[in-house]
Amino acid sequence: MKPTLPRTLVFALFVGTGLLVHAQDKTPVTPVEYLRPMKNSFSIGVRMIGGAKVTFGGNLGATPFAVSRDRVNAGGYNNGTISADDKDAANGDRPAYSDNTCVKWNSIPGGVEGRYYTIILDSDGEAVRDANGDVVITGNYVYYNKDDTNWNHYTRNWSYSGDSGQLRDNPDNSNYQQIGMSAFSSRGSTDTVTAEDRRNPGVELSMGRVIQRFKHFEWGIGVSFAVSEFNAKTRQSVNVKLDYITDWYDIYTTGDKFAGTPTKGKLKTHNDASSFPNIFVPTESDDEYQDLKYTYTDSNGSEVSGYTALETTNPIGNTIAATEQSDLSDPDGDKLMDGTADGYWQVKGVYYMLRLGPMVRIPIGKRFSAYLSGGYMAAYVGSKFRYEENVNVPYGSSSISTAYTETYANGYSYTIDTKNNQKYLGGFYFDANLEWWTSTRTGFYAGVAYERLNSYKQDLHGRNANIKMDNGLGFRFGIITRF
C-alpha cells in the first residue's frame, strides 16, 4: 500500500472539481422540493479525518543476544577492547616526535626479549647514519610477545571508550589501578512510549439512492468509499535493566625504560595513553628527559643531540585479575545495572474504508439542504511497524544496537527492523453536511463526520504497537451531483 495515494487522489479531486464547475448546468435554480425526482446522487470530496494514536511497549530496548563469555580477542567488550601483543604486528611506522633533524621516526623488529629498535629517517626516507656509517638507533623499546612465556601476561594492545568510571584503585593496594572491561545485555524496558498522528487529507467517493420522497424531506441508502493515511512516530529514551560481566585488569608500568618486567602502577599523566601504539616525547620539565637524551656525530662530522621517545602506553595484565557479574539467572534482577536506551519507533499506514447506512436530506430554502447519514463502516488497514534502538553503555561513549539479525544456513544474514501488517477493522460513522446547490443537478457540500474504528496490535521482535485509530470528529467537503 502506497501512503501517497490519498494525496494523489486529493490533487485529482481539485482538478476534477474545477472542470465540473465549469461544465455545470446553467438552467435557473428551482427549489429542491419542487424538483423532478432524481433518485441518485454522486459526490467526490476531501476528508480531514483519521490519524492514529500508537502506544509502543513490550520489550523496548532489549538486546537480541546474550552476554558473551568469549571476550578477550573476540571483541566481546562493549566499552573497550583488549588483545595480546603480537611481535609480527609490531612493525611499520609508529607515530612519534619530529623536529628539524628528521622527518619521522620508524620502528623495525629486532633485538632480544621482545624489544624493537627505533631509528631516524632523513627527508629522503633513508636511515640516518653516523660518521662511521652505522644506522643511528635512538631507542630500544619493549613489546609483549604473546608467543613468549616471559611476556605473555601483558599487553599494550588495548583501549577503552569510557571515562574514569572504568578505572578504580586495586582493592588490595591503592598504589596501583585496575581498569574494567564490560559486556552488557539488556533485559528490555517496562516503559511505554506514545506517538500520535493527527488528521491527514484523504479522498472519499459517495453514492446515494433515494427510496422515498416526502414534501419536506427524502430518505434512502448511502454508500461511500474513502482512503486515509497515518504516520505515528516518536524518538524517546526508555529505562532498561542490564545484565553485565566486568573483567578487571591490572595496570602496569614499563619498569626500566627499555627493558625489564612491568610492575603494577597507575596510568601515566601524559594524555592517559590507553591504546597501542602511542609514543610520548617528554619535555624538559619531565623526569625522564635527562635519561633519554642522546648525542652522536653524523656522516658530515656534525654533532647531533636530541632525546628519544618514551612509550607511555601502559600495559595491562592479559589475565583477568577479578570478575564481577550480575546473576543471569536472577528473575528479579537484584544485581542488574540501570541503563537507558534511545529509540525511534514508527507505525505508518493507509486504510481503505467502506461505509454503508441510511441517509436523510432535508431542503432548506431554494439553494440549500441538510444531509444526515450514519451506519456501519469497515476498514482494511495496511501498516508498517519499524524501530531503531541503541542501548547506552555505562562508563562508555559507545552503545549497543538492538537490531535483530536473521542468519541463513549459507551464512548470509540481514537485519530485520520492519514488519508489514494487514487488518480488517469494523466500526460506525455519522455524517452531517450542508449542501449548496448551484444548479438543479450540481452543488457543493461541507460538513462534519464522526468515525469510530476498532484498535489493533502489531508485534515485532518482542516489541508491540497498540494502534488506536483516531476516533472522533473531522470535516469534509466536495462536489455533489444528482441524476
Coordinates of C-alpha atoms in Angstrom, one line a residue:
M1 CA 0.0 0.0 0.0
K2 CA 1.4 3.4 -1.0
P3 CA 0.7 6.0 1.6
T4 CA 1.0 8.8 -1.0
L5 CA -2.1 7.5 -2.8
P6 CA -4.6 9.7 -0.8
R7 CA -2.6 12.8 -1.6
T8 CA -2.6 12.0 -5.3
L9 CA -6.4 11.5 -5.2
V10 CA -6.8 14.8 -3.4
F11 CA -4.9 16.6 -6.2
A12 CA -7.0 14.9 -8.8
L13 CA -10.2 15.8 -6.9
F14 CA -9.4 19.5 -7.1
V15 CA -8.7 19.3 -10.8
G16 CA -11.9 17.4 -11.4
T17 CA -13.9 19.9 -9.3
G18 CA -12.8 22.8 -11.4
L19 CA -13.9 21.0 -14.6
L20 CA -17.3 20.1 -13.2
V21 CA -18.0 23.6 -12.0
H22 CA -17.1 25.0 -15.4
A23 CA -19.4 22.5 -17.1
Q24 CA -22.4 22.7 -14.7
D25 CA -26.0 23.1 -15.8
K26 CA -26.8 26.9 -16.3
T27 CA -30.6 26.5 -16.0
P28 CA -32.4 28.6 -13.3
V29 CA -32.3 27.2 -9.8
T30 CA -35.6 25.5 -8.7
P31 CA -36.3 24.9 -5.1
V32 CA -35.2 21.4 -4.2
E33 CA -38.7 20.3 -3.0
Y34 CA -40.1 21.1 -6.5
L35 CA -37.5 19.3 -8.5
R36 CA -38.4 16.4 -10.6
P37 CA -37.5 13.4 -8.5
M38 CA -33.9 12.4 -9.1
K39 CA -33.2 9.4 -7.1
N40 CA -29.5 9.1 -7.4
S41 CA -26.6 11.2 -6.2
F42 CA -22.8 11.0 -6.5
S43 CA -20.2 13.1 -4.7
I44 CA -16.5 13.3 -4.5
G45 CA -14.7 15.1 -1.8
V46 CA -11.8 15.6 0.6
R47 CA -11.9 14.3 4.2
M48 CA -9.8 15.5 7.1
I49 CA -10.5 12.6 9.4
G50 CA -8.3 9.9 10.6
G51 CA -4.8 9.6 12.0
A52 CA -3.9 7.2 14.8
K53 CA -2.5 7.1 18.4
V54 CA 0.0 4.4 18.9
T55 CA 1.4 3.1 22.2
F56 CA 4.7 1.2 21.9
G57 CA 5.6 -1.3 24.6
G58 CA 6.6 -4.9 25.2
N59 CA 10.3 -5.3 25.5
L60 CA 11.7 -2.0 24.2
G61 CA 15.5 -1.7 24.2
A62 CA 16.1 -5.5 24.7
T63 CA 19.2 -6.8 23.0
P64 CA 18.8 -10.0 20.9
F65 CA 21.9 -11.6 22.2
A66 CA 23.3 -12.9 25.5
V67 CA 26.4 -11.7 27.3
S68 CA 29.4 -13.2 25.6
R69 CA 31.8 -15.4 27.7
D70 CA 34.5 -15.2 25.0
R71 CA 35.6 -11.7 25.5
V72 CA 39.3 -11.4 25.1
N73 CA 40.5 -11.4 21.4
A74 CA 36.9 -11.7 20.3
G75 CA 35.6 -8.1 20.5
G76 CA 33.4 -9.2 23.3
Y77 CA 33.5 -6.0 25.3
N78 CA 31.1 -3.1 24.8
N79 CA 33.2 -0.3 26.3
G80 CA 36.7 -1.4 25.3
T81 CA 39.0 -3.8 23.5
I82 CA 41.9 -6.0 24.5
S83 CA 44.1 -8.4 22.6
A84 CA 47.6 -9.8 23.2
D85 CA 50.6 -8.0 21.6
D86 CA 51.9 -9.7 18.5
K87 CA 55.6 -9.3 17.5
D88 CA 54.6 -9.8 13.9
A89 CA 52.3 -6.8 14.2
A90 CA 54.8 -4.5 15.8
N91 CA 56.4 -3.3 12.6
G92 CA 55.8 -0.4 10.3
D93 CA 55.8 3.3 11.0
R94 CA 54.9 4.4 14.5
P95 CA 53.9 7.9 15.3
A96 CA 56.5 9.9 17.2
Y97 CA 58.1 13.3 17.7
S98 CA 59.6 15.0 14.7
D99 CA 61.9 18.0 14.6
N100 CA 64.2 19.7 12.1
T101 CA 66.7 16.8 12.3
C102 CA 64.4 14.2 10.8
V103 CA 61.2 13.7 9.0
K104 CA 59.7 10.9 11.1
W105 CA 60.6 8.0 13.4
N106 CA 60.3 4.5 12.3
S107 CA 60.5 1.2 14.1
I108 CA 61.8 -2.2 13.0
P109 CA 61.5 -5.5 14.7
G110 CA 64.8 -6.7 16.2
G111 CA 66.7 -7.1 19.4
V112 CA 66.1 -9.6 22.1
E113 CA 63.5 -10.3 24.7
G114 CA 60.8 -8.7 22.6
R115 CA 62.5 -5.4 22.0
Y116 CA 62.5 -3.5 18.8
Y117 CA 64.8 -0.7 17.6
T118 CA 63.8 2.9 16.7
I119 CA 65.7 4.8 14.0
I120 CA 65.5 8.2 12.4
L121 CA 64.8 8.7 8.7
D122 CA 66.0 11.7 6.7
S123 CA 64.0 13.7 4.2
D124 CA 64.6 11.1 1.5
G125 CA 63.2 8.3 3.7
E126 CA 66.7 6.9 4.3
A127 CA 68.0 5.9 7.7
V128 CA 70.2 8.5 9.3
R129 CA 73.8 7.3 9.8
D130 CA 76.6 8.5 12.0
A131 CA 80.2 9.3 11.0
N132 CA 81.1 5.6 10.9
G133 CA 78.2 4.8 8.5
D134 CA 76.2 3.0 11.2
V135 CA 72.4 3.5 11.4
V136 CA 71.6 5.7 14.3
I137 CA 69.5 3.8 16.8
T138 CA 67.7 6.1 19.1
G139 CA 65.7 3.7 21.2
N140 CA 65.2 0.1 22.1
Y141 CA 61.7 -0.5 23.2
V142 CA 59.6 -3.4 24.6
Y143 CA 56.7 -5.1 23.0
Y144 CA 54.9 -8.0 24.7
N145 CA 55.1 -11.1 22.6
K146 CA 52.1 -13.4 23.1
D147 CA 54.3 -16.4 21.9
D148 CA 56.9 -15.7 24.6
T149 CA 56.1 -17.1 28.1
N150 CA 58.2 -14.3 29.7
W151 CA 55.9 -11.7 28.3
N152 CA 52.5 -13.2 27.5
H153 CA 50.8 -11.9 30.7
Y154 CA 51.0 -8.3 29.5
T155 CA 49.7 -6.3 26.5
R156 CA 49.6 -2.7 25.3
N157 CA 47.1 -3.6 22.7
W158 CA 44.0 -2.3 24.5
S159 CA 41.7 0.7 24.6
Y160 CA 38.7 1.8 26.5
S161 CA 35.8 4.1 25.4
G162 CA 34.6 5.2 28.9
D163 CA 35.5 7.8 31.4
S164 CA 37.1 7.5 34.8
G165 CA 34.3 5.2 35.9
Q166 CA 36.1 2.4 34.2
L167 CA 39.2 2.9 36.5
R168 CA 39.5 2.0 40.1
D169 CA 42.2 1.6 42.7
N170 CA 43.1 -2.0 43.2
P171 CA 41.0 -3.2 46.2
D172 CA 44.2 -4.8 47.8
N173 CA 46.6 -2.0 47.1
S174 CA 45.6 1.6 46.3
N175 CA 49.0 2.4 44.9
Y176 CA 48.1 0.9 41.5
Q177 CA 45.0 0.8 39.4
Q178 CA 42.7 -1.6 37.6
I179 CA 40.5 -1.0 34.5
G180 CA 37.2 -2.7 34.0
M181 CA 36.2 -4.1 30.6
S182 CA 32.5 -4.9 30.5
A183 CA 30.0 -6.8 28.3
F184 CA 26.3 -5.9 28.6
S185 CA 23.0 -7.4 27.6
S186 CA 19.7 -5.6 28.1
R187 CA 16.5 -7.3 29.5
G188 CA 14.5 -4.5 28.0
S189 CA 12.1 -1.9 29.5
T190 CA 8.8 -2.0 31.2
D191 CA 8.2 1.6 29.9
T192 CA 5.9 2.5 27.1
V193 CA 6.1 5.4 24.7
T194 CA 3.3 7.1 22.8
A195 CA 3.1 8.6 19.3
E196 CA 0.2 10.4 17.8
D197 CA -0.6 11.4 14.2
R198 CA -3.4 14.0 13.7
R199 CA -5.8 14.2 10.8
N200 CA -4.5 13.7 7.3
P201 CA -6.2 14.6 4.0
G202 CA -8.0 11.8 2.3
V203 CA -10.4 11.2 -0.5
E204 CA -14.0 9.8 -0.4
L205 CA -16.5 8.8 -3.1
S206 CA -20.2 8.6 -2.2
M207 CA -23.3 7.2 -3.8
G208 CA -26.9 7.8 -2.6
R209 CA -30.2 6.3 -3.6
V210 CA -33.5 7.9 -2.6
I211 CA -36.1 5.3 -1.6
Q212 CA -38.9 7.6 -0.7
R213 CA -39.5 11.4 -1.1
F214 CA -41.9 13.4 1.1
K215 CA -42.8 17.1 0.9
H216 CA -40.2 18.2 3.5
F217 CA -37.5 15.5 3.3
E218 CA -36.4 12.4 1.5
W219 CA -34.7 9.3 2.8
G220 CA -32.6 6.5 1.3
I221 CA -29.4 4.5 1.4
G222 CA -25.9 5.8 1.2
V223 CA -22.6 4.0 0.5
S224 CA -19.2 5.6 0.4
F225 CA -15.6 4.6 -0.2
A226 CA -12.7 6.5 1.5
V227 CA -9.0 6.4 1.7
S228 CA -6.9 7.9 4.6
E229 CA -3.3 7.6 5.9
F230 CA -1.5 7.9 9.2
N231 CA 2.1 8.1 10.3
A232 CA 2.7 7.9 14.1
K233 CA 6.4 8.2 15.1
T234 CA 8.5 9.2 18.1
R235 CA 12.0 9.5 19.4
Q236 CA 12.4 8.9 23.1
S237 CA 14.5 7.2 25.7
V238 CA 13.4 4.4 28.0
N239 CA 14.9 2.9 31.1
V240 CA 16.3 -0.6 30.8
K241 CA 17.9 -3.2 33.1
L242 CA 21.4 -4.5 32.1
D243 CA 23.0 -7.9 32.7
Y244 CA 26.7 -7.4 32.8
I245 CA 30.1 -9.1 33.1
T246 CA 33.0 -6.8 34.1
D247 CA 36.6 -8.1 34.0
W248 CA 39.1 -6.1 36.0
Y249 CA 42.7 -6.0 34.6
D250 CA 45.8 -4.8 36.5
I251 CA 47.5 -1.8 35.0
Y252 CA 51.3 -1.9 34.9
T253 CA 54.2 0.4 34.2
T254 CA 57.1 -0.5 31.9
G255 CA 59.7 -0.6 34.8
D256 CA 63.1 0.0 33.2
K257 CA 62.9 2.5 30.3
F258 CA 63.7 -0.1 27.6
A259 CA 63.5 -3.5 29.3
G260 CA 62.5 -5.2 32.5
T261 CA 59.4 -6.9 33.7
P262 CA 56.4 -4.5 34.1
T263 CA 55.4 -3.6 37.6
K264 CA 52.0 -2.7 38.8
G265 CA 51.2 1.0 38.8
K266 CA 48.8 3.7 37.5
L267 CA 48.1 5.3 34.2
K268 CA 50.7 7.9 33.4
T269 CA 49.6 11.5 33.2
H270 CA 50.6 12.1 29.6
N271 CA 47.2 12.0 28.0
D272 CA 46.3 8.9 29.9
A273 CA 47.5 6.8 26.9
S274 CA 45.5 3.7 26.6
S275 CA 45.9 2.2 23.2
F276 CA 48.6 0.6 21.1
P277 CA 50.7 2.3 19.7
N278 CA 51.2 5.6 21.5
I279 CA 54.5 7.4 21.8
F280 CA 55.2 10.3 24.1
V281 CA 58.2 12.6 23.9
P282 CA 58.9 14.2 27.3
T283 CA 59.7 17.9 27.7
E284 CA 62.5 19.3 29.8
S285 CA 60.1 19.6 32.8
D286 CA 59.7 15.8 32.9
D287 CA 61.9 13.5 35.0
E288 CA 62.5 11.2 32.0
Y289 CA 64.0 13.9 29.9
Q290 CA 67.7 13.7 31.1
D291 CA 67.7 9.9 30.9
L292 CA 66.5 9.9 27.3
K293 CA 69.0 12.4 25.8
Y294 CA 71.3 11.2 23.0
T295 CA 74.3 12.7 21.2
Y296 CA 76.0 11.4 18.0
T297 CA 78.2 12.6 15.1
D298 CA 76.6 12.3 11.7
S299 CA 78.2 11.4 8.4
N300 CA 79.1 15.1 7.8
G301 CA 81.1 15.2 11.1
S302 CA 78.4 17.4 12.8
E303 CA 77.4 16.6 16.3
V304 CA 73.6 16.0 16.7
S305 CA 71.8 15.8 20.0
G306 CA 68.2 15.2 21.0
Y307 CA 66.1 12.8 23.0
T308 CA 64.3 9.6 22.3
A309 CA 60.6 9.0 22.5
L310 CA 59.3 7.3 25.6
E311 CA 56.4 4.9 25.3
T312 CA 53.9 5.7 27.9
T313 CA 51.2 3.3 26.8
N314 CA 50.7 1.3 30.0
P315 CA 50.5 -2.5 29.6
I316 CA 47.7 -4.3 31.4
G317 CA 47.6 -7.9 32.6
N318 CA 46.3 -10.2 29.9
T319 CA 44.9 -12.4 32.5
I320 CA 41.9 -11.3 34.4
A321 CA 42.6 -10.0 37.9
A322 CA 39.0 -10.2 39.0
T323 CA 35.5 -10.6 37.6
E324 CA 32.1 -9.2 38.6
Q325 CA 28.8 -10.1 37.1
S326 CA 25.1 -9.9 37.5
D327 CA 23.2 -13.1 38.3
L328 CA 22.0 -14.0 34.9
S329 CA 19.5 -16.5 36.4
D330 CA 18.0 -14.0 38.8
P331 CA 14.5 -13.2 37.6
D332 CA 14.1 -10.3 39.9
G333 CA 17.2 -8.6 38.6
D334 CA 18.5 -7.6 42.0
K335 CA 22.1 -7.3 40.7
L336 CA 21.2 -5.7 37.4
M337 CA 22.6 -2.3 36.3
D338 CA 20.3 0.6 35.4
G339 CA 20.6 1.9 31.9
T340 CA 18.9 3.7 29.1
A341 CA 18.0 3.0 25.5
D342 CA 17.5 5.7 22.9
G343 CA 14.9 4.6 20.3
Y344 CA 12.9 5.6 17.3
W345 CA 9.5 3.8 16.8
Q346 CA 7.1 4.3 14.0
V347 CA 3.8 2.8 12.6
K348 CA 3.0 4.2 9.2
G349 CA 0.0 3.0 7.1
V350 CA -3.0 3.7 4.9
Y351 CA -6.6 2.4 5.3
Y352 CA -9.5 1.9 2.9
M353 CA -13.0 2.3 4.2
L354 CA -16.4 1.2 3.1
R355 CA -19.3 2.9 4.8
L356 CA -23.0 1.9 4.4
G357 CA -26.1 3.3 6.1
P358 CA -29.4 5.2 5.8
M359 CA -29.4 8.9 4.7
V360 CA -31.9 11.8 5.1
R361 CA -31.9 15.0 3.0
I362 CA -34.0 18.0 4.2
P363 CA -34.4 21.0 1.9
I364 CA -33.6 24.5 3.3
G365 CA -34.9 27.3 1.2
K366 CA -34.1 27.4 -2.6
R367 CA -30.4 26.6 -2.7
F368 CA -29.6 24.7 0.4
S369 CA -30.3 21.3 2.0
A370 CA -29.2 19.4 5.1
Y371 CA -27.8 15.8 4.7
L372 CA -27.6 13.3 7.5
S373 CA -26.3 9.8 7.3
G374 CA -24.9 7.1 9.7
G375 CA -24.3 3.4 9.8
Y376 CA -21.6 0.7 9.7
M377 CA -18.1 1.1 8.4
A378 CA -15.4 -1.5 7.6
A379 CA -11.7 -0.7 7.1
Y380 CA -8.8 -2.6 5.5
V381 CA -5.6 -1.3 7.1
G382 CA -2.1 -1.8 5.9
S383 CA 0.7 -0.6 8.2
K384 CA 4.4 -0.9 8.6
F385 CA 6.0 -1.2 12.1
R386 CA 9.7 -0.3 12.4
Y387 CA 12.1 0.6 15.2
E388 CA 15.7 1.5 15.8
E389 CA 17.2 1.3 19.3
N390 CA 20.6 1.7 20.9
V391 CA 21.4 0.8 24.5
N392 CA 23.8 3.3 26.1
V393 CA 26.8 1.6 27.6
P394 CA 27.7 2.6 31.2
Y395 CA 31.1 4.2 31.6
G396 CA 31.4 4.4 27.8
S397 CA 30.8 6.5 24.8
S398 CA 29.6 3.6 22.7
S399 CA 26.2 1.9 22.5
I400 CA 24.7 -1.5 21.7
S401 CA 22.3 -1.7 18.7
T402 CA 19.3 -3.9 19.4
A403 CA 18.8 -4.6 15.7
Y404 CA 17.5 -8.2 15.0
T405 CA 19.7 -10.1 12.6
E406 CA 18.5 -13.2 10.8
T407 CA 21.1 -15.6 9.5
Y408 CA 20.5 -18.3 6.9
A409 CA 22.2 -21.7 6.6
N410 CA 24.6 -20.4 3.9
G411 CA 25.9 -17.8 6.3
Y412 CA 24.0 -14.9 4.7
S413 CA 22.5 -12.5 7.3
Y414 CA 20.5 -9.4 7.2
T415 CA 18.9 -7.0 9.7
I416 CA 15.1 -7.0 10.1
D417 CA 13.7 -3.9 11.7
T418 CA 10.4 -3.6 9.8
K419 CA 7.2 -5.6 9.6
N420 CA 4.2 -5.2 7.3
N421 CA 0.7 -5.9 8.7
Q422 CA -2.8 -6.0 7.3
K423 CA -6.0 -5.9 9.3
Y424 CA -9.8 -5.7 8.8
L425 CA -11.5 -3.4 11.3
G426 CA -15.1 -2.6 12.0
G427 CA -16.8 0.5 13.4
F428 CA -19.6 3.0 12.8
Y429 CA -19.9 6.6 11.4
F430 CA -22.2 9.6 11.4
D431 CA -22.2 12.5 8.8
A432 CA -23.9 15.9 8.8
N433 CA -23.5 18.0 5.7
L434 CA -24.8 21.4 4.4
E435 CA -25.4 21.2 0.7
W436 CA -25.3 24.3 -1.6
W437 CA -27.0 23.8 -5.0
T438 CA -25.7 25.9 -7.8
S439 CA -28.0 24.3 -10.3
T440 CA -30.7 21.7 -10.4
R441 CA -28.1 19.0 -10.6
T442 CA -24.8 20.2 -9.2
G443 CA -23.8 21.6 -5.9
F444 CA -21.2 21.6 -3.2
Y445 CA -21.2 20.2 0.3
A446 CA -19.3 20.7 3.6
G447 CA -19.8 19.2 6.9
V448 CA -18.6 17.2 9.8
A449 CA -18.2 13.5 10.4
Y450 CA -17.7 11.2 13.4
E451 CA -16.0 7.9 12.9
R452 CA -15.1 5.2 15.3
L453 CA -12.9 2.2 14.4
N454 CA -11.6 -0.7 16.5
S455 CA -8.0 -0.9 17.6
Y456 CA -5.4 -3.5 16.6
K457 CA -1.9 -4.6 17.6
Q458 CA 1.2 -5.2 15.7
D459 CA 4.3 -7.2 17.0
L460 CA 7.9 -7.1 16.0
H461 CA 10.7 -9.0 17.9
G462 CA 9.2 -8.7 21.3
R463 CA 8.0 -5.1 20.8
N464 CA 4.4 -4.3 20.3
A465 CA 2.4 -1.4 18.9
N466 CA -1.2 -0.9 20.1
I467 CA -2.7 1.1 17.3
K468 CA -5.8 3.1 18.2
M469 CA -7.4 4.8 15.2
D470 CA -8.0 8.4 15.8
N471 CA -11.7 8.2 16.5
G472 CA -13.6 11.5 16.6
L473 CA -14.8 14.4 14.6
G474 CA -13.4 15.6 11.4
F475 CA -14.6 17.7 8.5
R476 CA -15.2 17.0 4.8
F477 CA -16.1 18.9 1.7
G478 CA -16.6 18.3 -2.0
I479 CA -18.9 18.5 -5.0
I480 CA -22.1 16.6 -5.5
T481 CA -24.3 15.9 -8.5
R482 CA -27.8 14.3 -8.8
F483 CA -29.2 12.3 -11.7

